[in-house]
């Protein structure tokens, strides 16, 4: 991949992370501090939606499946770094979420990144 494409993926990853963080800052308490059923349904759906969005971006940019692992990392890195800051300062960045819900939010993020990066790795290995 060209440098320009890499920079675009990093920028898109940053934009997705900012929008997702703002969304969860305002609505996260409805997902994280609710019934177990609602939490687990959201826990299952979030990685699927995130994975689909990222795959659409990779297809839109015509990135070969052999490069999906690298491309998906470029999309994920801004969010992974940003979430480390958010999780260590949850009360500041997400005041509507109780501090005790930080673990649930972290699990949400971990599952989402694991699915997205796992799908990309599988596609890359299959292409190679």
Short mmCIF file of N, CA and C in Angstrom, two decimals:
data_model
loop_
_atom_site.label_atom_id
_atom_site.label_comp_id
_atom_site.label_asym_id
_atom_site.label_seq_id
_atom_site.Cartn_x
_atom_site.Cartn_y
_atom_site.Cartn_z
N UNK A 1 0.83 -1.18 0.00
CA UNK A 1 0.00 0.00 0.00
C UNK A 1 0.88 1.25 0.00
N UNK A 2 0.37 2.24 -0.64
CA UNK A 2 1.10 3.51 -0.74
C UNK A 2 0.95 4.30 0.57
N UNK A 3 1.87 5.21 0.79
CA UNK A 3 1.86 6.04 1.99
C UNK A 3 0.56 6.82 2.11
N UNK A 4 0.09 7.33 1.01
CA UNK A 4 -1.15 8.12 1.02
C UNK A 4 -2.33 7.26 1.50
N UNK A 5 -2.39 6.03 1.03
CA UNK A 5 -3.46 5.11 1.43
C UNK A 5 -3.36 4.80 2.93
N UNK A 6 -2.15 4.59 3.41
CA UNK A 6 -1.93 4.32 4.83
C UNK A 6 -2.38 5.50 5.68
N UNK A 7 -2.05 6.70 5.25
CA UNK A 7 -2.45 7.90 5.99
C UNK A 7 -3.97 8.06 5.99
N UNK A 8 -4.61 7.76 4.87
CA UNK A 8 -6.07 7.84 4.79
C UNK A 8 -6.71 6.85 5.75
N UNK A 9 -6.19 5.63 5.82
CA UNK A 9 -6.74 4.63 6.73
C UNK A 9 -6.56 5.05 8.19
N UNK A 10 -5.41 5.62 8.51
CA UNK A 10 -5.21 6.14 9.87
C UNK A 10 -6.21 7.26 10.18
N UNK A 11 -6.41 8.15 9.24
CA UNK A 11 -7.36 9.24 9.42
C UNK A 11 -8.79 8.71 9.58
N UNK A 12 -9.18 7.77 8.74
CA UNK A 12 -10.51 7.17 8.86
C UNK A 12 -10.67 6.47 10.20
N UNK A 13 -9.63 5.78 10.65
CA UNK A 13 -9.65 5.13 11.95
C UNK A 13 -9.83 6.14 13.07
N UNK A 14 -9.16 7.26 12.96
CA UNK A 14 -9.30 8.32 13.96
C UNK A 14 -10.72 8.88 13.96
N UNK A 15 -11.27 9.11 12.79
CA UNK A 15 -12.63 9.63 12.69
C UNK A 15 -13.64 8.65 13.28
N UNK A 16 -13.49 7.38 12.94
CA UNK A 16 -14.40 6.35 13.48
C UNK A 16 -14.30 6.31 14.99
N UNK A 17 -13.06 6.37 15.51
CA UNK A 17 -12.88 6.32 16.96
C UNK A 17 -13.52 7.54 17.63
N UNK A 18 -13.30 8.72 17.09
CA UNK A 18 -13.87 9.93 17.68
C UNK A 18 -15.39 9.84 17.69
N UNK A 19 -15.98 9.47 16.57
CA UNK A 19 -17.44 9.37 16.50
C UNK A 19 -17.98 8.29 17.45
N UNK A 20 -17.31 7.15 17.50
CA UNK A 20 -17.72 6.08 18.40
C UNK A 20 -17.61 6.48 19.86
N UNK A 21 -16.53 7.18 20.19
CA UNK A 21 -16.33 7.61 21.57
C UNK A 21 -17.38 8.64 21.97
N UNK A 22 -17.69 9.55 21.08
CA UNK A 22 -18.74 10.54 21.37
C UNK A 22 -20.09 9.82 21.54
N UNK A 23 -20.37 8.86 20.67
CA UNK A 23 -21.62 8.10 20.77
C UNK A 23 -21.72 7.41 22.13
N UNK A 24 -20.66 6.70 22.52
CA UNK A 24 -20.70 5.99 23.80
C UNK A 24 -20.65 6.93 24.99
N UNK A 25 -20.05 8.09 24.83
CA UNK A 25 -20.05 9.06 25.93
C UNK A 25 -21.47 9.50 26.27
N UNK A 26 -22.32 9.59 25.26
CA UNK A 26 -23.69 10.04 25.48
C UNK A 26 -24.69 8.90 25.66
N UNK A 27 -24.44 7.75 25.06
CA UNK A 27 -25.42 6.66 25.13
C UNK A 27 -24.88 5.39 25.78
N UNK A 28 -23.63 5.37 26.13
CA UNK A 28 -23.02 4.17 26.68
C UNK A 28 -23.69 3.64 27.93
N UNK A 29 -24.20 4.52 28.76
CA UNK A 29 -24.85 4.08 29.99
C UNK A 29 -26.09 3.23 29.68
N UNK A 30 -26.73 3.48 28.55
CA UNK A 30 -27.91 2.69 28.16
C UNK A 30 -27.53 1.28 27.72
N UNK A 31 -26.29 1.10 27.32
CA UNK A 31 -25.81 -0.21 26.88
C UNK A 31 -25.09 -0.92 28.02
N UNK A 32 -24.27 -0.20 28.72
CA UNK A 32 -23.41 -0.80 29.75
C UNK A 32 -24.10 -0.97 31.10
N UNK A 33 -25.06 -0.12 31.40
CA UNK A 33 -25.71 -0.13 32.71
C UNK A 33 -27.19 -0.44 32.54
N UNK A 34 -27.44 -1.61 31.98
CA UNK A 34 -28.80 -2.02 31.66
C UNK A 34 -28.96 -3.49 32.04
N UNK A 35 -29.94 -4.13 31.48
CA UNK A 35 -30.15 -5.55 31.77
C UNK A 35 -29.04 -6.38 31.13
N UNK A 36 -28.84 -7.56 31.69
CA UNK A 36 -27.82 -8.45 31.13
C UNK A 36 -28.12 -8.79 29.67
N UNK A 37 -29.38 -9.05 29.37
CA UNK A 37 -29.74 -9.42 27.99
C UNK A 37 -29.40 -8.31 27.01
N UNK A 38 -29.75 -7.08 27.35
CA UNK A 38 -29.47 -5.96 26.45
C UNK A 38 -27.97 -5.76 26.28
N UNK A 39 -27.23 -5.90 27.37
CA UNK A 39 -25.77 -5.77 27.29
C UNK A 39 -25.19 -6.82 26.36
N UNK A 40 -25.58 -8.09 26.53
CA UNK A 40 -24.99 -9.16 25.73
C UNK A 40 -25.40 -9.10 24.27
N UNK A 41 -26.62 -8.64 24.01
CA UNK A 41 -27.03 -8.45 22.61
C UNK A 41 -26.16 -7.36 21.97
N UNK A 42 -25.98 -6.26 22.67
CA UNK A 42 -25.12 -5.18 22.17
C UNK A 42 -23.68 -5.65 22.04
N UNK A 43 -23.23 -6.45 23.00
CA UNK A 43 -21.87 -6.99 22.99
C UNK A 43 -21.63 -7.83 21.74
N UNK A 44 -22.66 -8.57 21.31
CA UNK A 44 -22.54 -9.41 20.11
C UNK A 44 -22.66 -8.60 18.83
N UNK A 45 -23.52 -7.59 18.83
CA UNK A 45 -23.79 -6.82 17.62
C UNK A 45 -22.68 -5.81 17.30
N UNK A 46 -22.11 -5.19 18.30
CA UNK A 46 -21.11 -4.14 18.07
C UNK A 46 -19.92 -4.60 17.23
N UNK A 47 -19.30 -5.74 17.53
CA UNK A 47 -18.19 -6.18 16.68
C UNK A 47 -18.61 -6.48 15.25
N UNK A 48 -19.81 -6.97 15.08
CA UNK A 48 -20.30 -7.29 13.72
C UNK A 48 -20.47 -6.00 12.92
N UNK A 49 -21.08 -5.00 13.53
CA UNK A 49 -21.27 -3.72 12.83
C UNK A 49 -19.91 -3.07 12.54
N UNK A 50 -19.03 -3.07 13.53
CA UNK A 50 -17.70 -2.47 13.33
C UNK A 50 -16.92 -3.21 12.26
N UNK A 51 -16.98 -4.52 12.28
CA UNK A 51 -16.29 -5.32 11.26
C UNK A 51 -16.83 -5.05 9.87
N UNK A 52 -18.15 -4.98 9.76
CA UNK A 52 -18.77 -4.70 8.46
C UNK A 52 -18.36 -3.32 7.95
N UNK A 53 -18.35 -2.33 8.83
CA UNK A 53 -17.95 -0.98 8.43
C UNK A 53 -16.50 -0.97 7.93
N UNK A 54 -15.63 -1.62 8.67
CA UNK A 54 -14.22 -1.66 8.26
C UNK A 54 -14.02 -2.42 6.95
N UNK A 55 -14.75 -3.51 6.78
CA UNK A 55 -14.65 -4.25 5.53
C UNK A 55 -15.16 -3.43 4.35
N UNK A 56 -16.21 -2.67 4.57
CA UNK A 56 -16.71 -1.78 3.52
C UNK A 56 -15.67 -0.74 3.15
N UNK A 57 -14.97 -0.21 4.13
CA UNK A 57 -13.92 0.77 3.85
C UNK A 57 -12.81 0.11 3.02
N UNK A 58 -12.40 -1.09 3.39
CA UNK A 58 -11.33 -1.76 2.65
C UNK A 58 -11.76 -2.09 1.22
N UNK A 59 -13.00 -2.49 1.06
CA UNK A 59 -13.51 -2.75 -0.30
C UNK A 59 -13.64 -1.44 -1.09
N UNK A 60 -14.11 -0.39 -0.45
CA UNK A 60 -14.24 0.92 -1.10
C UNK A 60 -12.88 1.41 -1.59
N UNK A 61 -11.84 1.16 -0.82
CA UNK A 61 -10.50 1.59 -1.19
C UNK A 61 -9.80 0.58 -2.09
N UNK A 62 -10.47 -0.51 -2.44
CA UNK A 62 -9.94 -1.56 -3.32
C UNK A 62 -8.63 -2.14 -2.78
N UNK A 63 -8.61 -2.38 -1.49
CA UNK A 63 -7.42 -2.97 -0.87
C UNK A 63 -7.49 -4.47 -1.04
N UNK A 64 -6.43 -5.03 -1.56
CA UNK A 64 -6.37 -6.47 -1.80
C UNK A 64 -6.45 -7.23 -0.47
N UNK A 65 -7.17 -8.35 -0.45
CA UNK A 65 -7.26 -9.13 0.79
C UNK A 65 -5.90 -9.51 1.38
N UNK A 66 -4.89 -9.61 0.57
CA UNK A 66 -3.55 -9.92 1.09
C UNK A 66 -3.00 -8.79 1.96
N UNK A 67 -3.59 -7.60 1.87
CA UNK A 67 -3.17 -6.44 2.67
C UNK A 67 -4.17 -6.08 3.78
N UNK A 68 -5.20 -6.89 3.95
CA UNK A 68 -6.24 -6.54 4.91
C UNK A 68 -5.73 -6.46 6.34
N UNK A 69 -4.83 -7.34 6.75
CA UNK A 69 -4.35 -7.30 8.13
C UNK A 69 -3.66 -5.97 8.42
N UNK A 70 -2.80 -5.54 7.52
CA UNK A 70 -2.11 -4.27 7.70
C UNK A 70 -3.10 -3.11 7.65
N UNK A 71 -4.00 -3.16 6.69
CA UNK A 71 -4.98 -2.07 6.54
C UNK A 71 -5.89 -1.98 7.76
N UNK A 72 -6.32 -3.12 8.27
CA UNK A 72 -7.21 -3.10 9.44
C UNK A 72 -6.46 -2.60 10.67
N UNK A 73 -5.20 -2.92 10.79
CA UNK A 73 -4.41 -2.37 11.89
C UNK A 73 -4.33 -0.85 11.80
N UNK A 74 -4.17 -0.35 10.59
CA UNK A 74 -4.12 1.11 10.41
C UNK A 74 -5.44 1.76 10.82
N UNK A 75 -6.55 1.08 10.54
CA UNK A 75 -7.85 1.59 10.97
C UNK A 75 -8.02 1.50 12.49
N UNK A 76 -7.45 0.47 13.09
CA UNK A 76 -7.67 0.21 14.51
C UNK A 76 -6.74 0.97 15.44
N UNK A 77 -5.51 1.22 15.03
CA UNK A 77 -4.52 1.81 15.93
C UNK A 77 -4.96 3.14 16.55
N UNK A 78 -5.53 4.08 15.81
CA UNK A 78 -5.95 5.33 16.48
C UNK A 78 -6.95 5.07 17.61
N UNK A 79 -7.87 4.17 17.38
CA UNK A 79 -8.85 3.86 18.41
C UNK A 79 -8.26 3.13 19.60
N UNK A 80 -7.34 2.23 19.34
CA UNK A 80 -6.72 1.48 20.43
C UNK A 80 -5.92 2.42 21.34
N UNK A 81 -5.19 3.32 20.75
CA UNK A 81 -4.42 4.30 21.53
C UNK A 81 -5.38 5.25 22.25
N UNK A 82 -6.36 5.74 21.53
CA UNK A 82 -7.32 6.66 22.12
C UNK A 82 -8.11 6.04 23.26
N UNK A 83 -8.51 4.80 23.11
CA UNK A 83 -9.28 4.14 24.16
C UNK A 83 -8.44 3.89 25.41
N UNK A 84 -7.15 3.70 25.25
CA UNK A 84 -6.29 3.57 26.43
C UNK A 84 -6.36 4.84 27.26
N UNK A 85 -6.37 5.98 26.60
CA UNK A 85 -6.48 7.26 27.30
C UNK A 85 -7.87 7.41 27.92
N UNK A 86 -8.91 7.07 27.15
CA UNK A 86 -10.28 7.20 27.65
C UNK A 86 -10.51 6.29 28.85
N UNK A 87 -10.08 5.03 28.75
CA UNK A 87 -10.32 4.10 29.85
C UNK A 87 -9.58 4.49 31.12
N UNK A 88 -8.42 5.09 30.97
CA UNK A 88 -7.68 5.49 32.17
C UNK A 88 -8.21 6.79 32.76
N UNK A 89 -9.09 7.47 32.03
CA UNK A 89 -9.72 8.71 32.50
C UNK A 89 -11.22 8.68 32.21
N UNK A 90 -11.86 7.57 32.51
CA UNK A 90 -13.26 7.35 32.13
C UNK A 90 -14.18 8.45 32.66
N UNK A 91 -14.00 8.85 33.91
CA UNK A 91 -14.86 9.88 34.49
C UNK A 91 -14.76 11.22 33.79
N UNK A 92 -13.61 11.50 33.21
CA UNK A 92 -13.41 12.77 32.50
C UNK A 92 -14.03 12.73 31.11
N UNK A 93 -13.75 11.65 30.37
CA UNK A 93 -14.19 11.58 28.98
C UNK A 93 -15.61 11.05 28.82
N UNK A 94 -16.06 10.27 29.78
CA UNK A 94 -17.40 9.68 29.70
C UNK A 94 -18.11 9.81 31.05
N UNK A 95 -18.46 11.04 31.42
CA UNK A 95 -19.04 11.26 32.75
C UNK A 95 -20.40 10.60 32.97
N UNK A 96 -21.09 10.23 31.92
CA UNK A 96 -22.39 9.57 32.08
C UNK A 96 -22.26 8.09 32.40
N UNK A 97 -21.07 7.55 32.21
CA UNK A 97 -20.83 6.13 32.51
C UNK A 97 -20.20 6.04 33.89
N UNK A 98 -20.74 5.15 34.72
CA UNK A 98 -20.18 4.95 36.04
C UNK A 98 -18.79 4.33 35.94
N UNK A 99 -17.92 4.71 36.86
CA UNK A 99 -16.56 4.15 36.86
C UNK A 99 -16.58 2.62 36.89
N UNK A 100 -17.55 2.06 37.60
CA UNK A 100 -17.65 0.61 37.71
C UNK A 100 -17.95 -0.06 36.37
N UNK A 101 -18.45 0.70 35.41
CA UNK A 101 -18.77 0.16 34.09
C UNK A 101 -17.56 0.18 33.15
N UNK A 102 -16.45 0.69 33.61
CA UNK A 102 -15.24 0.74 32.79
C UNK A 102 -14.80 -0.62 32.29
N UNK A 103 -14.92 -1.63 33.15
CA UNK A 103 -14.55 -2.98 32.74
C UNK A 103 -15.45 -3.52 31.63
N UNK A 104 -16.72 -3.24 31.74
CA UNK A 104 -17.66 -3.66 30.69
C UNK A 104 -17.35 -2.95 29.37
N UNK A 105 -17.05 -1.67 29.47
CA UNK A 105 -16.71 -0.91 28.27
C UNK A 105 -15.41 -1.45 27.66
N UNK A 106 -14.44 -1.73 28.50
CA UNK A 106 -13.18 -2.30 28.03
C UNK A 106 -13.39 -3.65 27.35
N UNK A 107 -14.27 -4.48 27.91
CA UNK A 107 -14.57 -5.78 27.31
C UNK A 107 -15.24 -5.60 25.95
N UNK A 108 -16.12 -4.62 25.86
CA UNK A 108 -16.77 -4.27 24.61
C UNK A 108 -15.72 -3.95 23.54
N UNK A 109 -14.79 -3.10 23.91
CA UNK A 109 -13.74 -2.68 22.99
C UNK A 109 -12.84 -3.84 22.60
N UNK A 110 -12.44 -4.62 23.58
CA UNK A 110 -11.56 -5.75 23.32
C UNK A 110 -12.20 -6.71 22.33
N UNK A 111 -13.47 -7.04 22.55
CA UNK A 111 -14.17 -7.96 21.65
C UNK A 111 -14.26 -7.39 20.25
N UNK A 112 -14.56 -6.11 20.15
CA UNK A 112 -14.70 -5.47 18.83
C UNK A 112 -13.37 -5.49 18.08
N UNK A 113 -12.29 -5.07 18.73
CA UNK A 113 -10.99 -5.07 18.07
C UNK A 113 -10.55 -6.49 17.73
N UNK A 114 -10.83 -7.45 18.59
CA UNK A 114 -10.44 -8.85 18.33
C UNK A 114 -11.14 -9.40 17.10
N UNK A 115 -12.43 -9.14 16.99
CA UNK A 115 -13.18 -9.63 15.83
C UNK A 115 -12.70 -8.95 14.55
N UNK A 116 -12.59 -7.64 14.58
CA UNK A 116 -12.19 -6.90 13.38
C UNK A 116 -10.80 -7.33 12.92
N UNK A 117 -9.85 -7.38 13.83
CA UNK A 117 -8.48 -7.77 13.45
C UNK A 117 -8.40 -9.24 13.10
N UNK A 118 -9.19 -10.08 13.76
CA UNK A 118 -9.20 -11.50 13.43
C UNK A 118 -9.73 -11.78 12.03
N UNK A 119 -10.80 -11.11 11.65
CA UNK A 119 -11.35 -11.26 10.30
C UNK A 119 -10.33 -10.82 9.25
N UNK A 120 -9.66 -9.72 9.53
CA UNK A 120 -8.66 -9.21 8.58
C UNK A 120 -7.49 -10.19 8.46
N UNK A 121 -7.05 -10.73 9.57
CA UNK A 121 -5.95 -11.69 9.54
C UNK A 121 -6.36 -12.95 8.76
N UNK A 122 -7.58 -13.42 8.99
CA UNK A 122 -8.08 -14.59 8.27
C UNK A 122 -8.11 -14.32 6.76
N UNK A 123 -8.61 -13.16 6.37
CA UNK A 123 -8.68 -12.81 4.95
C UNK A 123 -7.28 -12.73 4.34
N UNK A 124 -6.33 -12.18 5.08
CA UNK A 124 -4.96 -12.07 4.59
C UNK A 124 -4.33 -13.44 4.43
N UNK A 125 -4.48 -14.31 5.43
CA UNK A 125 -3.91 -15.66 5.34
C UNK A 125 -4.55 -16.46 4.22
N UNK A 126 -5.84 -16.28 4.04
CA UNK A 126 -6.54 -17.01 2.98
C UNK A 126 -6.08 -16.55 1.59
N UNK A 127 -5.77 -15.25 1.47
CA UNK A 127 -5.34 -14.69 0.19
C UNK A 127 -3.91 -15.11 -0.15
N UNK A 128 -3.12 -15.39 0.88
CA UNK A 128 -1.70 -15.69 0.65
C UNK A 128 -1.44 -17.08 0.39
#
